[in-house]
mmCIF file of C-alpha atoms in Angstrom:
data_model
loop_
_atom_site.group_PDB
_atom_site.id
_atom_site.type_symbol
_atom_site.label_atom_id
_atom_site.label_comp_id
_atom_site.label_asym_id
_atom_site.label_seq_id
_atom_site.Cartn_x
_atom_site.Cartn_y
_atom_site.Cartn_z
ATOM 1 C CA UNK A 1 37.619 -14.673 3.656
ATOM 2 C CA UNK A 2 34.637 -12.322 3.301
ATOM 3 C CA UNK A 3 31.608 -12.652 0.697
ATOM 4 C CA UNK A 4 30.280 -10.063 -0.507
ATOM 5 C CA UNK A 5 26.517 -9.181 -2.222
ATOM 6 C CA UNK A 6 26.245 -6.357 -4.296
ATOM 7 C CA UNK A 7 22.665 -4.981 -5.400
ATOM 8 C CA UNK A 8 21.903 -2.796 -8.540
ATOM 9 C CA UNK A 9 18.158 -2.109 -7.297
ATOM 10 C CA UNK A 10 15.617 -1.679 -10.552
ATOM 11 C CA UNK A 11 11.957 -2.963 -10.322
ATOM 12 C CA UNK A 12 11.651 -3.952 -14.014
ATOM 13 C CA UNK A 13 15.326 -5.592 -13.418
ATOM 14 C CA UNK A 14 17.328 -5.899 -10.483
ATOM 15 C CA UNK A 15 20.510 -7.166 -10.759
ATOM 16 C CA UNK A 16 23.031 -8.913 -7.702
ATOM 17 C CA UNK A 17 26.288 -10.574 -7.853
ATOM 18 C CA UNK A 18 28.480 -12.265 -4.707
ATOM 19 C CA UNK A 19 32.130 -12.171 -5.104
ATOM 20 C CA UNK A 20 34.043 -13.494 -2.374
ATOM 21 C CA UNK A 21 37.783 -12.996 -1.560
ATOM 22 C CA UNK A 22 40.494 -14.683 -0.671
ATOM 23 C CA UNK A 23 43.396 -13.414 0.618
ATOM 24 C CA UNK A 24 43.939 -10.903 -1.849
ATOM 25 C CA UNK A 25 42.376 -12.696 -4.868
ATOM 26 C CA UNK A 26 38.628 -11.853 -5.932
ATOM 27 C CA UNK A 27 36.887 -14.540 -6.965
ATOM 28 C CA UNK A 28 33.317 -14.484 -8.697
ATOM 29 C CA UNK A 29 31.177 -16.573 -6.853
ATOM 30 C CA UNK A 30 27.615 -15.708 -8.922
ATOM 31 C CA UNK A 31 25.660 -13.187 -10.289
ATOM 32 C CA UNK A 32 21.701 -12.803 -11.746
ATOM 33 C CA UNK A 33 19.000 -10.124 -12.582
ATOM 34 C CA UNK A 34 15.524 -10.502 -11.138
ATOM 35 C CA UNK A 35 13.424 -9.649 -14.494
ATOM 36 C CA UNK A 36 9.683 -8.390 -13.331
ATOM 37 C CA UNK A 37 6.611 -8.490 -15.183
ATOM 38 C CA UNK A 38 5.942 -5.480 -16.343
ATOM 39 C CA UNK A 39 2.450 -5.741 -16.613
ATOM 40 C CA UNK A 40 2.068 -6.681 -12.922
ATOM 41 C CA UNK A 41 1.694 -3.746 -10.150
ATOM 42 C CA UNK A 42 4.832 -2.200 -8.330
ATOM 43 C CA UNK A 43 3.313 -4.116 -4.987
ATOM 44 C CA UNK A 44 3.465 -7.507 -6.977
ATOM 45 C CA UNK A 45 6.697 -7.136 -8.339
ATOM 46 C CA UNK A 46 8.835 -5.943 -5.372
ATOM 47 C CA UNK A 47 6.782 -9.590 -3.861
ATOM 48 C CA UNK A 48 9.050 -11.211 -6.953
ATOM 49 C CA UNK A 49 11.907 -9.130 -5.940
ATOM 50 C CA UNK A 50 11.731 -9.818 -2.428
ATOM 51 C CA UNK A 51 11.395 -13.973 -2.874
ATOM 52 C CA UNK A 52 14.641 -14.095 -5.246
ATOM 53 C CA UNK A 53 16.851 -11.605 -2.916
ATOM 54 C CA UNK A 54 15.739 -13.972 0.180
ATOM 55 C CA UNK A 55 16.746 -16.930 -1.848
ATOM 56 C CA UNK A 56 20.104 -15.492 -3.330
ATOM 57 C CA UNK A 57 21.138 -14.757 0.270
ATOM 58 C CA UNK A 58 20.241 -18.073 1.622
ATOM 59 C CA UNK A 59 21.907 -20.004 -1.182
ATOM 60 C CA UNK A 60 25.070 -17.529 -1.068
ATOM 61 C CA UNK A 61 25.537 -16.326 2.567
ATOM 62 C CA UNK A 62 27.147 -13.373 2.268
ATOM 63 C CA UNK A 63 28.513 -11.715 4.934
ATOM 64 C CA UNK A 64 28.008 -8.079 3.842
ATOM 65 C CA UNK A 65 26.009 -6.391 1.267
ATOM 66 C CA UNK A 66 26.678 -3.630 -0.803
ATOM 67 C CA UNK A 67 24.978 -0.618 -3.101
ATOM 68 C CA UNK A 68 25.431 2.518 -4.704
ATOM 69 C CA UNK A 69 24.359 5.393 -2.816
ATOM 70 C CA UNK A 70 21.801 7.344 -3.974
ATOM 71 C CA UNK A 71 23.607 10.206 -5.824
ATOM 72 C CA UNK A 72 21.746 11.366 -8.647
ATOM 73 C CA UNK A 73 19.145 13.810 -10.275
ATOM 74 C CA UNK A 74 16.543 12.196 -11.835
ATOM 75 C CA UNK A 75 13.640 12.911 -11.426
ATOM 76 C CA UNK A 76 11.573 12.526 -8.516
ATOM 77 C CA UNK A 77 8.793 9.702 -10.123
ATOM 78 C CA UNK A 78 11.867 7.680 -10.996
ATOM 79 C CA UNK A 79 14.028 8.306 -7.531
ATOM 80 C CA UNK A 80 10.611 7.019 -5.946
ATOM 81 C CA UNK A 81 10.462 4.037 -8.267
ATOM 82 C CA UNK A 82 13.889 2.791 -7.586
ATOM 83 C CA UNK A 83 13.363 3.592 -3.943
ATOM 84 C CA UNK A 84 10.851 0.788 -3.676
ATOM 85 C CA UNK A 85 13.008 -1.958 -5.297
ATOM 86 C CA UNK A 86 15.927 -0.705 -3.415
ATOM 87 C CA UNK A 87 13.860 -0.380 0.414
ATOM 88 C CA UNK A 88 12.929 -4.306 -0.639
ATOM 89 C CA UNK A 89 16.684 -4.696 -0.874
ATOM 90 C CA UNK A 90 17.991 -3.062 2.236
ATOM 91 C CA UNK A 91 15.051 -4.864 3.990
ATOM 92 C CA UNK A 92 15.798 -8.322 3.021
ATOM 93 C CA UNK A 93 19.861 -7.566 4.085
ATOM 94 C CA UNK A 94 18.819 -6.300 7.346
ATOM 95 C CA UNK A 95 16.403 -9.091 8.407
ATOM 96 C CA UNK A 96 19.082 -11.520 7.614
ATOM 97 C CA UNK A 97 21.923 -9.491 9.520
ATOM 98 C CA UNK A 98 23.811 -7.997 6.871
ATOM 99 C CA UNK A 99 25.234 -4.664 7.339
ATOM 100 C CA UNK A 100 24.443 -2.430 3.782
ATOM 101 C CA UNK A 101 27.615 -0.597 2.687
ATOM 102 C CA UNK A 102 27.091 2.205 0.413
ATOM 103 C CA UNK A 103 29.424 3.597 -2.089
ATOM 104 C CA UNK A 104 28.770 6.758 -4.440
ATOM 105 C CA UNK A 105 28.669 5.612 -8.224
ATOM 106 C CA UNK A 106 32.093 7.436 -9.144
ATOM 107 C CA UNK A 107 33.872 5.405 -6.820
ATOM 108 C CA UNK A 108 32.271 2.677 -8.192
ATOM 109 C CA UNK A 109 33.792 3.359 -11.363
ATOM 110 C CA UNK A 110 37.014 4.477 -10.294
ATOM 111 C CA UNK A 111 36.866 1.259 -8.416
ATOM 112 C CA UNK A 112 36.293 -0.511 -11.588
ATOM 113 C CA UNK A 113 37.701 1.393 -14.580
ATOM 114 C CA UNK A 114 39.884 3.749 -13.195
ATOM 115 C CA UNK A 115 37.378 6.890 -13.769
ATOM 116 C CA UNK A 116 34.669 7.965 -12.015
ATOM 117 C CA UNK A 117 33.045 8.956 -15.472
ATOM 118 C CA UNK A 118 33.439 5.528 -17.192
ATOM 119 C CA UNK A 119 30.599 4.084 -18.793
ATOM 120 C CA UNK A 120 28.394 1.289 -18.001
ATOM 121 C CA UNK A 121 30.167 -0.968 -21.165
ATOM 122 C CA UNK A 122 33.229 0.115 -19.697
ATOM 123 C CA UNK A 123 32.786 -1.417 -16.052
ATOM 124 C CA UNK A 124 31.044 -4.764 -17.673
ATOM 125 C CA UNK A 125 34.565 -5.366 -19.395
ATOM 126 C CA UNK A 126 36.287 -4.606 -16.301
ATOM 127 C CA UNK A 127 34.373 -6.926 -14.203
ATOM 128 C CA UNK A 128 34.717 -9.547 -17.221
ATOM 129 C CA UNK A 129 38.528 -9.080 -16.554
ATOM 130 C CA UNK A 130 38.613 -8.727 -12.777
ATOM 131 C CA UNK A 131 36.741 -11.264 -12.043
ATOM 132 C CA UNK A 132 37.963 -13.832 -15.335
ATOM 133 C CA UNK A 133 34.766 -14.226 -16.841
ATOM 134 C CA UNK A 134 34.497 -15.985 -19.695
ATOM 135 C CA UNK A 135 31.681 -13.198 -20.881
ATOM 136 C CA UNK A 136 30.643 -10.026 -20.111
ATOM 137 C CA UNK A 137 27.726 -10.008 -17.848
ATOM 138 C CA UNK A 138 23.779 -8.453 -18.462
ATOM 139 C CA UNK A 139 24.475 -4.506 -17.346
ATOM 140 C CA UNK A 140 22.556 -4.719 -14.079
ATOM 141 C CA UNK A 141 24.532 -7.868 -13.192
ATOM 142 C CA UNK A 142 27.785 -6.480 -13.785
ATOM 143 C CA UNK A 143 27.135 -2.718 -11.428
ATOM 144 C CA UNK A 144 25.936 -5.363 -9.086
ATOM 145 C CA UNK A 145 28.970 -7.280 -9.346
ATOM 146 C CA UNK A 146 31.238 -3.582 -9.536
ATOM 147 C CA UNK A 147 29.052 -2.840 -6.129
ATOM 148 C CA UNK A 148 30.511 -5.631 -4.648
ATOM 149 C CA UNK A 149 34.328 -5.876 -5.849
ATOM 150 C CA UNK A 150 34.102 -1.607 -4.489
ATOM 151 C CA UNK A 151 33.638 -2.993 -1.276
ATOM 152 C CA UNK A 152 35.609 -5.683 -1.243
ATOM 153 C CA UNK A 153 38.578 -3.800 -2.378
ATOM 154 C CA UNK A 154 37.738 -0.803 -0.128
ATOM 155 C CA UNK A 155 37.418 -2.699 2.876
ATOM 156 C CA UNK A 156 41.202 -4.249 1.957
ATOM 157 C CA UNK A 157 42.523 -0.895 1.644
ATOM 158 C CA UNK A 158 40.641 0.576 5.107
ATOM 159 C CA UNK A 159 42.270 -2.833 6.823
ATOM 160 C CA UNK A 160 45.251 -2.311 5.670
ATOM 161 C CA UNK A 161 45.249 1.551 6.229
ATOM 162 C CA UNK A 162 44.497 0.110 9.549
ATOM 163 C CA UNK A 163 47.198 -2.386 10.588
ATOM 164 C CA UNK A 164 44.061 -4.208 11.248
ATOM 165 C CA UNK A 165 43.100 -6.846 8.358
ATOM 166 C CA UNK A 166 39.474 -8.261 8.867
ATOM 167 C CA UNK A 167 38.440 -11.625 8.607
ATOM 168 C CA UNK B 1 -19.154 -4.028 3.900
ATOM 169 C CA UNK B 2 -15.298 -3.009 2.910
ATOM 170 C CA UNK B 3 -12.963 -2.307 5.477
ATOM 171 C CA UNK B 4 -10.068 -0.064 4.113
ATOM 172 C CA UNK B 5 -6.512 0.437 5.240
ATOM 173 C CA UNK B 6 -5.029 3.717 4.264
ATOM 174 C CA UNK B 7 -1.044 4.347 4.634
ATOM 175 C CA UNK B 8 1.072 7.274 4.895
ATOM 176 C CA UNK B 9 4.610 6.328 3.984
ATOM 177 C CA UNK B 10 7.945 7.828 5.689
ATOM 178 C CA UNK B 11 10.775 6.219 6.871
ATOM 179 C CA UNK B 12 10.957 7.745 10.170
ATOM 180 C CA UNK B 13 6.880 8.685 10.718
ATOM 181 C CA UNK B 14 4.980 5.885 9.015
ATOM 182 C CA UNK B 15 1.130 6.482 9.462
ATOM 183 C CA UNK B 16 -1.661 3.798 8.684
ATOM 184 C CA UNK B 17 -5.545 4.009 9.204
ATOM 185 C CA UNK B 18 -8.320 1.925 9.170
ATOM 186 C CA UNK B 19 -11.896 2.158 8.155
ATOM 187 C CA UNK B 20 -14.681 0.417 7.608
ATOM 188 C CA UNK B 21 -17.930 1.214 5.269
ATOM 189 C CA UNK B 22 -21.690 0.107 6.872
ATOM 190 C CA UNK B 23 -23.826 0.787 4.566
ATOM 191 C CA UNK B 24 -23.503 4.511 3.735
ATOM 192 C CA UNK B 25 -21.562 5.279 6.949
ATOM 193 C CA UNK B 26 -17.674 5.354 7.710
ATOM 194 C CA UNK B 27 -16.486 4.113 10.766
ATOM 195 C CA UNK B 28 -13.158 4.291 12.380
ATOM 196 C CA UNK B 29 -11.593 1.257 13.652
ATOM 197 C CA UNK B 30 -7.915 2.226 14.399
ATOM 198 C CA UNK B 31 -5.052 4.289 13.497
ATOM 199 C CA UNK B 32 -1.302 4.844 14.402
ATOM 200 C CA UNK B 33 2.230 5.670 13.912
ATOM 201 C CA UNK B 34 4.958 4.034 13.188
ATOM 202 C CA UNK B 35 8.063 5.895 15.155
ATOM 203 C CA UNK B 36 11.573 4.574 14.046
ATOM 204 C CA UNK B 37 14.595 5.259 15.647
ATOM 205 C CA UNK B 38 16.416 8.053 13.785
ATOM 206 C CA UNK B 39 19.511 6.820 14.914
ATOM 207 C CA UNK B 40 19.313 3.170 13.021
ATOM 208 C CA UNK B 41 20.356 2.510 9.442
ATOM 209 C CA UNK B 42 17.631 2.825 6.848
ATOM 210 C CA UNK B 43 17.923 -0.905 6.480
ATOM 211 C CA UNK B 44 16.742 -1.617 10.110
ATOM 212 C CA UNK B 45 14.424 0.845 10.147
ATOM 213 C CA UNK B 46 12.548 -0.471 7.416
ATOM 214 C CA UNK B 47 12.827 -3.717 9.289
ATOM 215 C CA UNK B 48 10.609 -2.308 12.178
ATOM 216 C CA UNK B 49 8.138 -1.116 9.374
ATOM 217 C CA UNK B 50 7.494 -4.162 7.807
ATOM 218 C CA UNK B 51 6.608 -5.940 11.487
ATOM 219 C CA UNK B 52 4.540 -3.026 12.695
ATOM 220 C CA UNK B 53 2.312 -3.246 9.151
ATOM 221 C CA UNK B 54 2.323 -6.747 9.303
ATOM 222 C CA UNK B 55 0.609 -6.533 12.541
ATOM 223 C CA UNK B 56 -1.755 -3.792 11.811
ATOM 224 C CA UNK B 57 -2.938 -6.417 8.571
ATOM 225 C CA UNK B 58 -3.105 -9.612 11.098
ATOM 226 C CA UNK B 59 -4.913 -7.321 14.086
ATOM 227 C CA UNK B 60 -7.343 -5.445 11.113
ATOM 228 C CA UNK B 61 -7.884 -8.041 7.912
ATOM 229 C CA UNK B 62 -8.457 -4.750 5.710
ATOM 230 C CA UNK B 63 -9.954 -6.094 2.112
ATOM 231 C CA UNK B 64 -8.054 -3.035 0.577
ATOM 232 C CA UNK B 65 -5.368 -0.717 0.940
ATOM 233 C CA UNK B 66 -4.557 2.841 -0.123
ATOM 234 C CA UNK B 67 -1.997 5.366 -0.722
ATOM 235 C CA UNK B 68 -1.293 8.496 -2.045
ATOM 236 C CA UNK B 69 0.029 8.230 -5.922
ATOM 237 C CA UNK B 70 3.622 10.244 -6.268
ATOM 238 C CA UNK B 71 2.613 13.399 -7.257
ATOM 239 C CA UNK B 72 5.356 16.085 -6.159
ATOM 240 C CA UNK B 73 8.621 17.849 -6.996
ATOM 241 C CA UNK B 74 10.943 17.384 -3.914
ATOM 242 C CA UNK B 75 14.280 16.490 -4.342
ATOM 243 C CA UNK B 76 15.231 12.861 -5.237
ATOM 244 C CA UNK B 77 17.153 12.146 -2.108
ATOM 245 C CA UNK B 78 13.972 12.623 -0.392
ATOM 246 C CA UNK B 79 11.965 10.887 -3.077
ATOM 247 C CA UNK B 80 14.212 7.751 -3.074
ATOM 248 C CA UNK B 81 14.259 7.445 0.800
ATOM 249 C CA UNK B 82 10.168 7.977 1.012
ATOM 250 C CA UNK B 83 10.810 5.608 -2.089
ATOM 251 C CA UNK B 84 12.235 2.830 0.279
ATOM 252 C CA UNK B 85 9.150 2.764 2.957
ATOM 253 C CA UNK B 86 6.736 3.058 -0.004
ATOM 254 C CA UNK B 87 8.455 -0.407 -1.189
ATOM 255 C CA UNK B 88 8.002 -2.127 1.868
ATOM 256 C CA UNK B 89 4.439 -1.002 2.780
ATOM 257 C CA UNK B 90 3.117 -2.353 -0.788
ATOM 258 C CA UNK B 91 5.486 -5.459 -0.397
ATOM 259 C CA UNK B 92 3.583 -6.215 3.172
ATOM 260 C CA UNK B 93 0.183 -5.493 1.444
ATOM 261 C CA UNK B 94 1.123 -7.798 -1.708
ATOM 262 C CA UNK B 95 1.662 -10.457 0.150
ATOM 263 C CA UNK B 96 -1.204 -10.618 2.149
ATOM 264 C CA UNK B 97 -3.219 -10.470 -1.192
ATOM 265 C CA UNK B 98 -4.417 -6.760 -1.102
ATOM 266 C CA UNK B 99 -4.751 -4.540 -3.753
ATOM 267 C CA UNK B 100 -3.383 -1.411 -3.249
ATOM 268 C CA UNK B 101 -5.038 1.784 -4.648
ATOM 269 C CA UNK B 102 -3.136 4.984 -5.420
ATOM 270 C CA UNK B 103 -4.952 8.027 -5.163
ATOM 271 C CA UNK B 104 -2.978 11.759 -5.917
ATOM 272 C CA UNK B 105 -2.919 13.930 -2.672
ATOM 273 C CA UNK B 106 -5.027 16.904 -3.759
ATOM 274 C CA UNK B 107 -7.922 14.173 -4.750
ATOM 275 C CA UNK B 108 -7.643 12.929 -0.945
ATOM 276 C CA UNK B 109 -7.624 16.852 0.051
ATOM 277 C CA UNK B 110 -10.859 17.935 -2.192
ATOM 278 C CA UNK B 111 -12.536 14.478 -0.408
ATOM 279 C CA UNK B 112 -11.883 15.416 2.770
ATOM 280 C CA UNK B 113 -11.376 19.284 3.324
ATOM 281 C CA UNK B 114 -13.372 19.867 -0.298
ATOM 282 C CA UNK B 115 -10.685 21.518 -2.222
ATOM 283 C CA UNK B 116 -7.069 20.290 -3.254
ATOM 284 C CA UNK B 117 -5.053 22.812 -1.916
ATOM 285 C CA UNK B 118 -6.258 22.116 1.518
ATOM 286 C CA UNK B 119 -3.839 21.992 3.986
ATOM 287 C CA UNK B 120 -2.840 19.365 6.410
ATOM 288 C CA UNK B 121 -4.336 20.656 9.841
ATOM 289 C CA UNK B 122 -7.379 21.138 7.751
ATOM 290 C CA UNK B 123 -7.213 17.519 6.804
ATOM 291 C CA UNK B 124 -6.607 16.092 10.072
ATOM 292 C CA UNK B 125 -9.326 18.309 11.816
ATOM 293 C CA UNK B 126 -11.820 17.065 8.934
ATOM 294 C CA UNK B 127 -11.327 13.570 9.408
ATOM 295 C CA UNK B 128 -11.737 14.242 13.259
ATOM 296 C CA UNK B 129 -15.305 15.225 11.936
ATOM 297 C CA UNK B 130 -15.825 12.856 9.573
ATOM 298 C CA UNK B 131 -15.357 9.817 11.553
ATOM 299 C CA UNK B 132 -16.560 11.149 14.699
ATOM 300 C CA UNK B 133 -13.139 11.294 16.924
ATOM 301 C CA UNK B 134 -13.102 12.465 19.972
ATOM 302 C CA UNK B 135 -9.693 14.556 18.873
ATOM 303 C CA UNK B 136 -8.040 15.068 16.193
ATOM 304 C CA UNK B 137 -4.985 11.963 15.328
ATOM 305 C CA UNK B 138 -1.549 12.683 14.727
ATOM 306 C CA UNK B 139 -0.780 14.477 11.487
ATOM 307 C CA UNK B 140 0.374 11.067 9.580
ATOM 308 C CA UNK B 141 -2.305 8.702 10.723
ATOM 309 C CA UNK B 142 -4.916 11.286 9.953
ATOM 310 C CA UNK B 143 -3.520 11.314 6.476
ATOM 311 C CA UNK B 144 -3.815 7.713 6.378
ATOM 312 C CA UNK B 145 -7.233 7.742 7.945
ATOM 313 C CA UNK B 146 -8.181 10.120 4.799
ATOM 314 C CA UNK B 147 -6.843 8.542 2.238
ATOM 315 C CA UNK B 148 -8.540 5.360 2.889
ATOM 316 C CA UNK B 149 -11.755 7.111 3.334
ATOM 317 C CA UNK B 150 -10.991 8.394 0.000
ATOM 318 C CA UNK B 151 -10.770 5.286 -1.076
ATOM 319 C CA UNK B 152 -13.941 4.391 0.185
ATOM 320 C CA UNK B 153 -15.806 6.753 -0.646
ATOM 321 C CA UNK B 154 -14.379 6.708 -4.418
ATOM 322 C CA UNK B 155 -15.317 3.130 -4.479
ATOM 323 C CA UNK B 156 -19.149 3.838 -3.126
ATOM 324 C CA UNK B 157 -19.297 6.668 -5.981
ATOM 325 C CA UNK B 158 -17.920 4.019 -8.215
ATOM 326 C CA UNK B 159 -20.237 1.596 -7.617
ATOM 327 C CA UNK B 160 -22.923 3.435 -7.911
ATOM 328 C CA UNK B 161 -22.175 4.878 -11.267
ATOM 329 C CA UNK B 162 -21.636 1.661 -12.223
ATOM 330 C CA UNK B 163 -25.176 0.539 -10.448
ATOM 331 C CA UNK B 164 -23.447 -2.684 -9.541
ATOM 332 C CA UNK B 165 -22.582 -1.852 -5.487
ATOM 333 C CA UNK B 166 -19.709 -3.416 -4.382
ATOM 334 C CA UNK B 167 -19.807 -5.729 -1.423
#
């Protein structure tokens, strides 16, 4: 049985979702997005992004986390922007013991859809289906939750690759 | 009386400064770097960042703090990863109630070394003048050291425009 977080770091929105499996069923377990003020300074929003992560992985206890890795070309103002929100993220993880997985965005949506160039709609659905939710969830929620059912799904495959199934 | 802290983000080299305004002089109080261990995840890395800054606020109470604004054109891997200490520096400063005040690197150059394309040896050897040290600090504390005399002195100029001196 492993639990997994996934992050989508953003600091206007930040979206998470824990999945959990067992044996070789996913199950969805919860999701959210952190919304920020937008009026307030970077410094005071990654404050409101730090309390919620600390609270989602207290009330969740994941065992691992999970996030795309940085694999992009935007521009450098924006790379530094979601750096912040995401440096909260890895920060929270590691002070409460969670390893931080990383998986590039087309495997992501490989994961998901089947193609590493599906849109975002596209993975939402998938996750709806994947996971039998009863709607599709807000976009940040649902690459968090595609984060998470990556890893989950990837770490089955490595075990198995293995001989060597993990808890 | 305004005693400034002045940070130089990087996730493996994180420099911080502090100085204090009497009256119409600047005086040191203490600087430093950060060292990480290269060979840790990001995650725990920023980890040891947030502790050491938490520190430096407990041992040094600054009333403000400062950074340079993101004003470049590397490449966004870079960006993103000088991104995640950047987080976590104004995270530790939000939540000990400072404000922190962004100033763009070739404004902390022209303060210091009187022009903006100033390099950083020229920096470094002007703040060993400027505040009176008996040698000149390691390359990222010195650029924290200068950008929170920036700070100060942009705040003394301020006031007095203003004719309403700050405290």
């Amino acid at each position: 049985m492993t639990v997994a977080l996934g992050l989508d770091p953003g600091t206007r929105h930040f979206g998470w979702g824990v999945v959990e499996r067992r044996g070789t069923r996913l199950v969805h377990v919860a999701h959210g997005v952190v919304d920020t003020d937008e009026d307030a300074p970077i410094a005071v929003r990654l404050v409101t992004i730090e309390r919620e992560l600390v609270e989602v992985v207290r009330a969740h206890a994941p065992e691992v986390a999970s996030v795309e890795a940085i694999f992009f070309a935007k521009d450098p103002q924006a790379a530094v922007k979601l750096g912040h929100a995401r440096g909260v993220a890895l920060l929270v993880c590691a002070r409460a013991g969670l390893d931080v997985a990383e998986y590039p965005p087309a495997r992501v949506k490989r994961t998901l859809a089947g193609s590493g160039r599906a849109d975002k709609s596209q993975v939402a659905q998938m996750i709806r289906v994947v996971l039998g939710l009863a709607a599709v969830p807000p976009s940040d929620a649902a690459d968090a939750l595609a984060v998470a059912v990556t890893h989950l799904q990837h770490a089955a495959i490595t075990a198995g690759m293995k001989g060597n199934p993990r808890r």
